[in-house]
XYZ file of C-alpha atoms in Angstrom:
782
model
C 76.762 77.905 101.078
C 77.573 81.603 100.500
C 77.191 82.720 96.904
C 80.184 85.050 96.379
C 83.538 85.644 98.056
C 85.502 88.754 97.042
C 89.177 88.885 98.090
C 91.085 92.197 98.215
C 94.485 93.106 99.728
C 93.564 95.508 102.511
C 90.889 95.563 105.207
C 90.134 99.251 104.500
C 89.453 98.444 100.846
C 87.318 95.460 101.897
C 85.212 97.659 104.167
C 84.609 100.233 101.401
C 83.722 97.623 98.748
C 81.402 95.752 101.119
C 79.179 98.865 101.243
C 78.503 98.640 97.502
C 77.767 94.902 97.190
C 74.627 93.201 98.443
C 74.133 90.463 101.014
C 75.126 87.798 98.457
C 78.746 88.980 98.630
C 81.280 88.489 101.409
C 84.463 90.611 101.162
C 87.693 89.438 102.833
C 91.245 90.773 102.907
C 94.488 88.892 102.183
C 96.480 91.640 103.990
C 98.824 92.023 101.001
C 100.848 89.070 99.689
C 100.027 85.684 101.222
C 103.108 84.045 99.713
C 106.634 85.218 98.986
C 110.244 84.086 98.599
C 111.798 82.790 101.818
C 113.290 85.552 103.938
C 116.662 84.023 104.857
C 117.337 81.962 101.723
C 117.853 82.957 98.096
C 114.784 80.796 97.396
C 115.548 80.515 93.662
C 116.661 77.301 91.947
C 120.147 77.942 90.519
C 119.476 75.656 87.538
C 115.950 76.567 86.426
C 115.810 80.013 88.142
C 112.300 79.122 89.283
C 111.261 80.837 92.540
C 110.505 78.776 95.636
C 107.611 80.470 97.456
C 106.448 79.925 101.024
C 103.555 81.081 103.177
C 105.075 83.137 106.030
C 104.157 82.068 109.561
C 102.166 85.256 110.211
C 99.989 84.611 107.129
C 99.039 80.970 107.840
C 95.901 81.822 109.850
C 94.747 84.282 107.142
C 95.277 81.618 104.470
C 93.323 79.052 106.531
C 90.389 81.495 106.892
C 90.437 82.309 103.173
C 90.559 78.600 102.248
C 87.618 77.829 104.500
C 85.511 80.647 103.016
C 86.579 79.889 99.427
C 85.321 76.278 99.821
C 81.943 77.557 100.980
C 81.552 80.041 98.108
C 79.907 79.242 94.794
C 82.088 81.837 93.073
C 85.355 83.550 94.085
C 86.264 87.050 92.843
C 89.897 88.206 93.047
C 89.870 92.004 93.343
C 93.473 92.973 94.150
C 94.939 96.160 92.628
C 95.137 96.483 88.869
C 98.928 96.743 88.560
C 101.449 93.884 88.207
C 101.820 93.550 91.969
C 98.049 93.159 92.302
C 97.960 90.597 89.495
C 100.686 88.594 91.246
C 98.707 88.686 94.529
C 95.657 87.278 92.701
C 97.755 84.512 91.124
C 99.288 83.543 94.494
C 95.755 83.408 95.979
C 94.613 81.169 93.133
C 97.592 78.830 93.652
C 97.538 78.695 97.465
C 93.760 78.418 97.856
C 93.565 75.780 95.117
C 90.965 77.767 93.187
C 89.502 76.481 89.950
C 90.335 79.113 87.312
C 87.029 78.519 85.523
C 85.074 79.499 88.612
C 87.467 82.242 89.686
C 86.960 85.720 88.327
C 89.604 88.445 88.265
C 88.113 91.926 88.499
C 89.924 95.285 88.333
C 88.899 98.896 88.865
C 90.864 102.090 89.339
C 88.379 103.806 91.623
C 86.413 102.396 94.537
C 82.959 103.674 93.667
C 79.695 101.759 93.349
C 79.457 102.142 89.526
C 83.102 101.040 89.093
C 82.704 97.972 91.349
C 79.429 96.879 89.747
C 80.894 97.407 86.260
C 83.884 95.235 87.216
C 81.532 92.470 88.429
C 79.732 92.681 85.060
C 83.013 92.357 83.108
C 85.295 89.831 84.871
C 88.386 88.299 83.264
C 90.935 85.605 84.098
C 94.371 86.166 85.618
C 96.796 87.759 83.127
C 99.910 85.578 83.418
C 101.964 88.075 81.398
C 101.529 90.645 84.170
C 102.240 87.984 86.811
C 105.432 86.933 85.038
C 106.593 90.543 84.713
C 106.246 90.862 88.482
C 107.975 87.484 89.049
C 110.837 88.596 86.802
C 111.343 91.780 88.855
C 111.183 89.856 92.138
C 113.601 87.131 90.986
C 116.090 89.558 89.404
C 116.141 91.755 92.501
C 116.552 88.696 94.755
C 119.462 87.375 92.661
C 121.253 90.726 92.737
C 120.626 91.247 96.456
C 121.489 87.740 97.666
C 124.535 87.299 95.423
C 126.196 90.715 95.812
C 125.490 91.237 99.533
C 127.884 88.424 100.685
C 130.570 89.995 98.466
C 130.076 93.299 100.319
C 130.252 91.484 103.692
C 133.629 90.046 102.797
C 135.161 92.970 100.907
C 133.692 96.048 102.628
C 131.881 95.467 105.935
C 129.575 92.855 107.506
C 125.787 93.290 107.431
C 125.723 95.370 104.216
C 123.246 94.701 101.439
C 122.868 95.556 97.753
C 119.815 96.202 95.635
C 119.435 96.663 91.902
C 117.472 99.958 91.836
C 118.617 101.185 95.269
C 122.298 100.960 94.328
C 121.727 103.049 91.205
C 119.816 105.650 93.259
C 122.787 105.847 95.675
C 125.096 106.292 92.665
C 123.115 109.365 91.579
C 123.461 110.895 95.050
C 127.204 110.093 95.322
C 127.943 111.492 91.857
C 126.054 114.689 92.640
C 128.053 115.072 95.889
C 131.325 114.759 93.965
C 130.155 117.275 91.373
C 129.544 119.704 94.245
C 132.973 118.986 95.801
C 134.724 119.550 92.453
C 132.795 122.702 91.582
C 134.786 125.935 91.899
C 132.517 128.919 92.429
C 133.613 132.050 90.551
C 132.594 135.603 91.419
C 130.889 137.951 88.972
C 129.097 141.292 89.244
C 125.404 141.629 88.516
C 124.188 145.174 87.849
C 120.658 146.436 88.444
C 119.259 149.914 87.972
C 116.271 151.773 89.341
C 114.740 154.477 87.143
C 111.666 156.677 86.881
C 110.054 158.108 83.768
C 110.952 161.768 83.169
C 107.979 164.067 83.787
C 105.953 161.345 85.515
C 104.708 163.642 88.322
C 104.932 163.528 92.097
C 104.400 159.766 92.520
C 106.422 158.155 89.749
C 106.421 154.364 89.439
C 109.884 152.916 89.895
C 111.262 150.794 87.056
C 113.758 148.077 88.013
C 115.980 146.761 85.229
C 118.960 144.397 84.973
C 122.060 144.965 82.885
C 122.222 142.558 79.948
C 125.815 141.565 80.747
C 127.842 140.549 83.790
C 131.261 141.866 84.763
C 133.997 139.485 85.756
C 136.037 141.805 87.980
C 135.377 144.478 90.564
C 137.348 147.009 88.505
C 135.086 146.444 85.471
C 131.981 146.945 87.606
C 133.356 150.175 89.143
C 134.425 151.475 85.715
C 130.884 150.921 84.441
C 129.370 152.795 87.422
C 131.802 155.663 86.769
C 130.533 155.906 83.198
C 126.942 155.955 84.434
C 127.552 159.111 86.572
C 126.866 161.444 83.633
C 125.093 159.001 81.325
C 121.646 159.503 79.843
C 119.151 156.656 79.814
C 116.519 156.403 77.114
C 114.013 153.770 76.067
C 115.386 152.022 72.983
C 112.460 149.681 72.418
C 109.227 148.493 73.996
C 108.070 145.024 73.009
C 104.699 143.677 74.043
C 104.105 140.002 73.486
C 100.998 138.008 74.341
C 101.786 134.695 76.067
C 99.666 131.706 76.944
C 100.426 129.378 79.819
C 98.968 125.898 79.670
C 98.122 123.857 82.775
C 100.138 120.805 83.747
C 98.540 117.389 83.142
C 96.811 115.601 86.037
C 98.957 113.705 88.522
C 100.898 110.516 87.921
C 102.597 108.767 90.846
C 105.901 110.583 90.378
C 104.440 114.060 89.809
C 102.204 113.651 92.873
C 105.226 112.654 94.959
C 107.173 115.676 93.680
C 104.411 118.253 94.187
C 103.429 116.885 97.623
C 107.088 117.253 98.651
C 107.320 120.827 97.355
C 103.913 122.134 98.401
C 103.067 120.062 101.495
C 106.518 119.007 102.732
C 105.585 115.293 102.568
C 108.196 112.570 102.156
C 107.694 110.223 99.205
C 106.679 107.370 101.553
C 104.275 109.640 103.431
C 102.620 110.717 100.160
C 102.054 107.097 99.110
C 100.745 106.081 102.533
C 98.226 108.958 102.614
C 97.249 108.387 98.956
C 96.657 104.682 99.721
C 94.214 105.654 102.469
C 92.419 108.090 100.151
C 92.100 105.380 97.477
C 90.871 102.721 99.887
C 88.297 105.151 101.284
C 86.960 105.765 97.781
C 88.150 109.393 97.507
C 90.686 109.093 94.642
C 91.526 106.750 91.785
C 94.381 104.227 92.000
C 97.565 105.985 93.102
C 100.194 103.878 91.272
C 100.062 105.026 87.675
C 102.193 106.639 84.998
C 99.192 107.585 82.844
C 97.882 111.167 82.488
C 94.639 110.053 80.840
C 91.276 111.094 82.337
C 88.001 109.270 81.764
C 85.272 110.971 79.719
C 83.114 110.945 82.857
C 85.767 112.889 84.801
C 86.237 115.385 81.960
C 82.458 115.918 81.812
C 81.986 116.359 85.568
C 85.057 118.648 85.728
C 83.506 120.880 83.061
C 80.256 121.143 85.040
C 82.062 121.888 88.307
C 84.446 124.482 86.818
C 81.546 126.260 85.097
C 79.561 126.273 88.346
C 82.451 127.558 90.478
C 84.218 129.988 88.125
C 82.115 130.502 84.992
C 81.986 128.957 81.496
C 84.959 131.021 80.256
C 87.228 129.114 82.689
C 86.330 125.674 81.311
C 88.392 124.028 78.596
C 88.143 120.225 78.474
C 91.432 118.531 77.504
C 92.702 115.035 76.855
C 96.344 114.456 77.790
C 98.594 111.883 76.126
C 100.863 109.659 78.205
C 104.457 110.069 77.033
C 106.329 107.596 79.228
C 107.234 104.358 77.475
C 105.614 101.248 78.827
C 102.975 103.164 80.780
C 100.888 100.222 81.910
C 100.309 100.494 85.632
C 96.803 101.937 85.334
C 94.441 103.340 82.768
C 93.931 106.744 84.317
C 95.757 109.546 86.130
C 95.349 110.126 89.879
C 92.156 112.149 90.289
C 89.254 112.585 92.725
C 86.511 110.011 92.239
C 83.908 112.797 92.494
C 84.880 116.196 91.098
C 81.954 117.883 92.872
C 83.787 117.275 96.181
C 86.493 119.963 96.396
C 87.297 118.897 99.952
C 86.638 115.869 102.173
C 86.039 115.118 105.821
C 89.258 113.307 106.769
C 92.520 113.709 108.684
C 94.530 116.889 108.071
C 97.112 115.045 105.935
C 94.466 113.280 103.849
C 92.522 116.501 103.355
C 95.612 118.454 102.233
C 96.699 115.767 99.743
C 93.146 115.354 98.433
C 92.781 119.109 97.870
C 96.112 119.151 95.991
C 94.850 116.331 93.719
C 91.495 118.082 93.207
C 93.150 121.390 92.268
C 95.599 119.750 89.852
C 92.793 117.797 88.160
C 90.496 120.841 87.928
C 93.317 123.056 86.597
C 94.096 120.513 83.853
C 90.549 121.063 82.529
C 90.669 124.861 82.690
C 91.440 127.572 80.146
C 94.981 128.792 79.426
C 96.229 131.795 81.362
C 96.583 134.806 79.056
C 99.515 137.056 79.870
C 100.954 140.147 78.237
C 104.731 140.308 78.628
C 106.433 143.669 78.186
C 110.168 143.943 77.570
C 111.762 147.381 77.719
C 115.340 147.905 76.536
C 117.061 150.936 78.081
C 120.025 152.408 76.224
C 122.987 154.119 77.901
C 124.663 157.106 76.231
C 127.784 158.499 77.891
C 130.205 161.263 76.957
C 132.932 158.622 76.796
C 131.964 155.849 74.391
C 134.591 153.419 75.745
C 132.947 150.617 77.724
C 134.574 148.033 79.969
C 134.737 144.632 78.409
C 131.877 142.671 79.947
C 131.698 138.941 80.485
C 128.577 137.833 78.652
C 126.656 134.598 79.166
C 127.141 133.733 75.497
C 130.339 135.327 74.138
C 130.121 136.467 70.513
C 132.639 135.007 68.051
C 133.971 138.478 67.138
C 136.306 140.600 69.249
C 133.673 143.381 69.473
C 131.506 143.160 72.594
C 127.970 144.551 72.470
C 127.272 147.761 74.387
C 125.474 146.858 77.609
C 121.814 147.796 77.908
C 119.385 147.585 80.795
C 116.375 145.304 80.342
C 113.144 145.619 82.325
C 110.503 142.901 82.185
C 106.892 143.278 83.180
C 103.883 141.005 83.108
C 100.173 141.659 83.172
C 97.781 138.748 83.627
C 94.949 139.526 81.211
C 93.017 136.347 82.104
C 94.074 134.080 84.964
C 92.461 130.885 83.637
C 93.818 127.796 85.436
C 96.080 129.995 87.638
C 92.924 130.819 89.602
C 93.141 127.302 91.041
C 96.691 125.940 90.759
C 100.270 126.922 89.999
C 102.864 124.163 89.514
C 105.996 124.297 91.683
C 109.596 123.626 90.696
C 112.668 122.497 92.623
C 114.352 125.835 91.871
C 111.482 127.930 93.205
C 112.354 131.475 94.132
C 115.553 131.694 92.056
C 114.024 133.526 89.116
C 113.451 137.273 88.998
C 109.940 138.452 89.703
C 108.211 140.400 86.932
C 105.862 143.247 87.780
C 103.620 145.569 85.822
C 105.560 148.427 84.172
C 104.317 151.987 83.559
C 103.369 152.948 79.996
C 106.527 153.767 78.014
C 107.445 154.418 74.390
C 110.642 154.597 72.326
C 112.950 157.574 73.063
C 111.322 158.274 76.459
C 113.927 159.671 78.841
C 114.461 157.862 82.155
C 115.919 159.439 85.272
C 118.419 157.309 87.155
C 117.656 156.770 90.845
C 120.477 154.372 91.620
C 122.576 151.687 90.001
C 123.937 148.800 92.058
C 126.683 146.315 91.163
C 126.404 143.295 93.488
C 129.057 140.619 93.725
C 127.473 137.240 93.111
C 128.921 133.757 92.782
C 128.315 131.084 90.152
C 125.964 128.393 91.443
C 127.086 124.795 91.478
C 124.950 121.646 91.292
C 122.300 121.232 93.986
C 121.940 118.082 96.101
C 118.885 115.928 95.476
C 115.877 116.030 97.732
C 113.313 113.233 97.569
C 111.234 115.022 94.916
C 114.129 115.791 92.570
C 115.519 112.249 92.969
C 112.150 110.796 91.903
C 112.189 113.164 88.906
C 115.704 112.017 87.936
C 114.884 108.304 88.325
C 111.815 108.742 86.121
C 113.804 110.757 83.571
C 116.376 107.937 83.310
C 113.632 105.291 83.042
C 114.722 103.617 86.288
C 112.019 101.974 88.381
C 108.254 102.243 88.076
C 105.552 104.063 90.098
C 105.464 101.335 92.730
C 109.256 101.410 93.298
C 110.079 105.089 93.969
C 108.903 105.252 97.604
C 110.464 101.936 98.795
C 113.719 102.737 96.955
C 114.157 106.106 98.691
C 113.169 104.638 102.077
C 115.554 101.681 101.710
C 118.681 103.692 100.885
C 118.077 105.757 104.043
C 117.292 102.724 106.253
C 120.486 101.029 105.084
C 122.361 104.228 105.978
C 123.859 104.590 102.495
C 122.298 108.042 102.403
C 120.824 110.294 105.037
C 118.381 113.129 104.821
C 119.728 116.205 106.497
C 120.654 119.835 106.400
C 124.002 120.918 105.030
C 125.438 123.741 107.081
C 126.467 126.738 105.052
C 129.442 129.029 105.537
C 129.706 132.774 105.947
C 130.802 134.588 102.809
C 131.633 138.234 102.188
C 130.539 140.086 99.087
C 130.792 143.668 97.883
C 127.971 145.963 96.821
C 128.811 149.146 94.901
C 126.033 151.717 94.566
C 125.871 154.819 92.407
C 123.380 157.291 93.893
C 123.440 160.890 92.748
C 127.101 161.503 91.843
C 128.513 159.368 94.647
C 129.678 155.745 94.436
C 129.718 153.886 97.756
C 131.257 150.479 98.367
C 129.997 148.248 101.161
C 131.079 144.805 102.278
C 128.205 142.549 103.338
C 127.967 139.021 104.686
C 125.730 136.139 103.685
C 125.337 132.446 104.446
C 126.205 130.365 101.404
C 125.894 126.673 100.615
C 123.225 125.827 103.204
C 120.625 123.290 102.094
C 117.700 121.772 103.965
C 116.167 118.307 103.709
C 118.657 117.072 101.116
C 119.895 113.522 100.514
C 123.555 113.207 101.497
C 125.694 110.106 100.890
C 127.288 108.521 103.958
C 130.869 107.258 103.947
C 129.616 103.673 103.783
C 127.308 104.622 100.894
C 130.234 106.159 98.991
C 132.533 103.152 99.578
C 129.840 100.622 98.585
C 129.002 102.690 95.490
C 132.652 102.848 94.363
C 133.130 99.124 95.005
C 130.036 98.165 92.993
C 130.955 100.463 90.093
C 134.435 98.920 89.976
C 133.370 95.273 90.126
C 129.746 95.265 88.883
C 129.662 98.058 86.266
C 126.708 96.499 84.385
C 124.465 96.387 87.465
C 125.340 100.016 88.265
C 124.878 101.254 84.692
C 121.917 103.609 84.265
C 121.286 102.274 80.762
C 121.222 98.657 81.964
C 118.742 99.471 84.748
C 116.458 101.294 82.294
C 116.707 98.441 79.748
C 115.659 95.951 82.438
C 112.478 98.005 82.987
C 111.799 97.831 79.242
C 112.308 94.047 79.349
C 109.746 93.822 82.175
C 107.336 95.786 79.963
C 107.891 93.333 77.101
C 107.133 90.413 79.444
C 103.930 92.187 80.578
C 102.925 92.571 76.921
C 103.611 88.877 76.234
C 106.514 89.646 73.857
C 109.303 88.061 75.941
C 109.575 84.920 78.075
C 110.534 85.887 81.617
C 112.596 82.751 82.293
C 114.671 83.273 79.155
C 115.391 86.851 80.245
C 116.505 85.638 83.693
C 118.677 82.862 82.236
C 120.451 85.302 79.887
C 121.131 87.697 82.769
C 122.292 84.977 85.191
C 124.783 83.439 82.726
C 126.711 86.727 82.677
C 126.097 87.699 86.313
C 127.063 84.517 88.221
C 130.655 84.236 86.831
C 131.246 87.922 87.716
C 130.182 87.289 91.328
C 132.491 84.268 91.586
C 135.411 86.221 90.100
C 134.968 89.163 92.507
C 134.585 87.040 95.640
C 137.822 85.148 94.811
C 139.802 88.300 93.975
C 142.443 89.589 96.387
C 143.420 93.211 96.992
C 146.125 94.810 99.119
C 143.764 97.294 100.770
C 140.182 97.083 101.962
C 137.567 98.840 99.853
C 137.562 102.552 100.603
C 140.834 102.478 102.540
C 142.982 105.609 102.079
C 146.370 106.594 103.526
C 146.291 110.130 104.915
C 149.998 110.430 105.759
C 152.473 109.582 108.507
C 151.976 110.066 112.260
C 154.850 112.401 113.308
C 155.001 110.860 116.817
C 155.372 107.193 115.837
C 156.365 107.384 112.163
C 153.550 104.936 111.381
C 151.136 105.327 108.422
C 147.694 106.778 109.145
C 144.712 105.307 107.278
C 140.995 106.034 107.074
C 138.808 103.010 106.336
C 135.454 101.335 106.966
C 135.619 99.378 110.204
C 133.165 96.884 111.622
C 131.111 99.679 113.201
C 131.613 102.415 110.619
C 134.406 104.740 109.418
C 137.587 104.649 111.530
C 141.070 106.153 111.598
C 143.931 103.641 111.978
C 147.526 104.324 113.022
C 149.856 101.516 111.971
C 149.622 98.773 109.366
C 147.899 95.436 109.909
C 151.160 93.511 109.446
C 153.066 95.542 112.093
C 154.387 93.696 115.144
C 152.681 96.328 117.288
C 148.867 96.226 117.125
C 147.365 99.197 115.178
C 145.431 101.849 117.113
C 141.901 102.790 116.058
C 139.608 105.788 116.580
C 136.059 106.354 115.331
C 135.709 109.025 112.647
C 133.396 111.835 113.886
C 130.006 112.145 112.203
C 130.806 115.635 110.897
C 133.882 114.392 109.013
C 133.906 112.558 105.679
C 136.349 109.820 104.671
C 136.886 111.594 101.344
C 137.775 115.000 102.819
C 139.209 114.262 106.300
C 142.767 115.585 106.768
C 145.715 114.014 108.592
C 145.400 116.685 111.305
C 141.675 115.901 111.807
C 142.423 112.179 111.990
C 145.232 112.468 114.546
C 142.992 114.677 116.720
C 140.757 111.642 117.325
C 143.571 109.936 119.272
C 143.309 112.492 122.060
C 140.766 110.085 123.547
C 140.191 108.810 126.159
C 139.886 112.186 127.925
C 138.706 112.974 131.457
C 136.071 115.742 131.519
C 135.791 115.993 135.323
C 134.452 114.166 138.367
C 130.952 113.060 139.384
C 130.277 111.481 142.815
C 134.056 111.688 143.448
C 134.839 109.426 140.464
C 136.333 110.344 137.072
C 134.065 110.808 134.049
C 136.038 109.567 131.028
C 135.116 109.922 127.338
C 136.459 107.265 125.018
C 135.810 105.415 121.770
C 135.489 101.637 121.565
C 134.449 98.999 119.072
C 130.790 99.963 119.559
C 131.425 103.705 119.150
C 131.998 106.637 121.550
C 131.123 106.150 125.245
C 131.182 107.672 128.741
C 132.852 105.602 131.505
C 132.000 106.310 135.141
C 132.478 104.012 138.131
C 133.368 101.107 135.796
C 130.021 101.493 134.004
C 129.591 102.520 130.372
C 127.024 104.811 128.705
C 126.929 105.064 124.894
C 127.004 108.578 123.456
C 123.874 109.406 121.401
C 124.198 109.428 117.618
C 125.607 112.764 116.452
C 127.380 113.595 119.750
C 131.030 114.620 119.390
C 133.283 112.849 121.959
C 135.827 115.688 121.574
C 133.426 118.446 122.691
C 130.939 116.806 125.098
C 130.970 118.549 128.519
C 130.860 117.224 132.088
C 127.267 118.473 132.559
C 126.101 116.724 129.392
C 127.907 113.531 130.460
C 126.321 113.558 133.948
C 122.860 114.035 132.409
C 123.410 110.936 130.219
C 124.707 108.899 133.200
C 121.601 109.778 135.260
C 119.296 109.024 132.328
C 120.886 105.572 131.967
C 120.393 104.934 135.716
C 116.688 105.825 135.473
C 116.303 103.432 132.536
C 118.009 100.670 134.519
C 115.725 101.261 137.505
C 112.661 100.950 135.297
C 114.108 97.793 133.736
C 114.805 95.914 136.989
C 111.342 95.333 138.470
C 112.170 92.836 141.252
C 114.957 90.680 142.649
C 114.585 87.760 145.090
C 116.578 87.170 148.284
C 115.802 83.447 147.979
C 117.837 83.187 144.740
C 120.008 86.052 143.310
C 119.890 84.394 139.843
C 116.122 85.064 139.659
C 114.880 88.491 138.521
C 111.800 90.147 136.980
C 112.797 92.544 134.179
C 110.976 94.975 131.893
C 111.761 94.411 128.210
C 110.695 96.088 124.969
C 107.789 93.613 124.689
C 106.739 93.822 128.337
C 107.853 92.217 131.646
C 109.619 88.827 131.698
C 111.520 86.553 134.114
C 115.284 86.025 133.829
C 116.759 82.988 135.585
C 120.225 81.498 135.330
C 120.969 83.059 131.920
C 117.584 82.199 130.353
C 114.472 84.322 129.776
C 110.872 83.237 130.414
C 107.766 84.952 129.064
C 105.313 86.267 131.651
C 101.618 85.446 131.034
C 99.623 88.579 130.070
C 97.317 88.298 133.107
C 100.400 88.819 135.351
C 101.826 91.884 133.516
C 100.032 94.419 135.741
C 101.562 93.023 138.960
C 104.920 91.867 137.578
C 106.799 93.856 140.265
C 104.823 92.121 143.027
C 105.353 88.463 142.001
C 106.252 86.085 144.808
C 109.257 83.773 144.621
C 106.977 80.709 144.315
C 104.949 82.275 141.470
C 108.127 83.175 139.567
C 109.691 79.709 139.982
C 106.439 78.071 138.929
C 106.644 79.936 135.580
C 110.320 78.959 135.181
C 109.624 75.256 135.863
C 106.529 75.260 133.644
């Protein structure tokens, strides 16, 4: 009989832990959850709201192996992760393996190091049912919302759609931001900058760049100001020097790691979590699902030693950070390296880059403040004519008198770099601020010589679309979701095609630049690309329609406050302050009648349907709506005697902004683009989307291709590609029986006979194309 069996979730974690425990311990993996709600059923009792769990088919062998080894062991240790998910995995193991709680020890640790593992073995506990119930509550609530609302969407919007509690709210954020952008009207203004040198500063004077303290609303105002500056004198009105201190950011939590990895490394949220999981399981970092910024005393001590060794004692400043987020419970420490004396690791490029980011952030949090001297110079303008154009200020004064504009120059000198030596935090608006440089020594009443003054036409900036990092930040700010939910939420809304990550093409915009140099004012018209964004989350038409439908009929589920309150209720369950079943019962009593009411309701139009106008040729109404295979344009009403005509909406058009002219243009299909092998090549749109038809055979157009612009050459290339695929697919036919064929499928070669498919044994895969008729029929008969 083996003495000890330790069960963890992942094989990588098992391998690492096994190194630290002696021969008396066997470490096995459960490969995540061994039991879950049934996939195709709601799996929740409608009366008691108790979940009905099952062991999935693919986990039955793992469970059998674990059972066998658990029976042999004198003592079983459950060592799944220390968050609620991990606690639930341990509870499911206890239930399924029939473990005696008295002889089963639950151990937790937030770093996979020998001292941490041995300390956990020394201080075991029993399963915390409060944490388990908090996880069960989340799972049951999400299942109820998903399984009850999804059929409503199938009936009212489009088949095969699905809803999710947190995902739907995330889509709402993206849709609302898109509408803010559509409704935003950009207004022009004129930003004035001046370049000066200090009078009497010699042959190599240092240029001073300053910005005017006010903006002008019109081109005439900007030109009038430049006119006044022709003969103006510029003197230093004041010089203010102010010492500043910059404090380092706290060490990483899950959300801040996801945001910084996106900004600095270009990682997706899912990619960050996948790489961090590998680093944790290999023993390089602490547990990566946490909303705590706390560091252990050991880490603070070793950080101090390492910072002193690398940079000097003056750079070290040990700090303890306080966790601000309510209900922070996922782990007891921030994400940090397990060993601070390892600034880098031997690993894959992705793992190494993420590890180094974590090391730098942790080290910087324990370093001295950066000491900076900020200099602000105000430059007065005195002109023969004291009349000034009325400027448009950022903050208009309540009186009718407007302040005289002044130029302001800012400079910075880093007196002591402190933590900036190692790490500088990024922001989503990086690069939009003005850079501040060191200024030459100046004093009040110093005379400045004008080099040039430029008035540039700029445009007010509207809201910016979310990227993955800024969406995580917003979800956390609203209290929606927890560290473990951000990555799957963002992945799910893209997989369901409610949102898509992409680049928004900009548009060319003209702007004027007026420059006063010497006594001459020149005006130039320049061009720029405006409105382009990369890697942003854009709502799809289906995402917008589903969002509007859910807000109309399920306002509580879509309410940000409700979603945040649910998270707080989960926290109360985890703390043992609320019964999870009571919470579910209260929710379900209000939710179930709403579902029934919505599914029985009748409406004249389908969700998202919009009339664009009247077709001038037929006099019939033209609609845009969600069809079975996505957004479509429809000419004619459903109750007409004549069947309505349909056309797929192009991918570059939106249901909300498409015009009648755009919509009618889609009915120019089918169109013939030319001939290939003496047969017409026709482009059309059918129920499965746009296609090419040639010689009575069809080829689907790739996603993103425009059926209105595709050329003959592009069409021929797709036809030939499809033929090559077909040749590779058909491995062998048989003269003895035309119904018998050997085909190549996505899972390897197989036999097709008389409408049925038969799996080919693995030992015959290599010579599938050489099978004899007798061998093939033997497999069919067997």
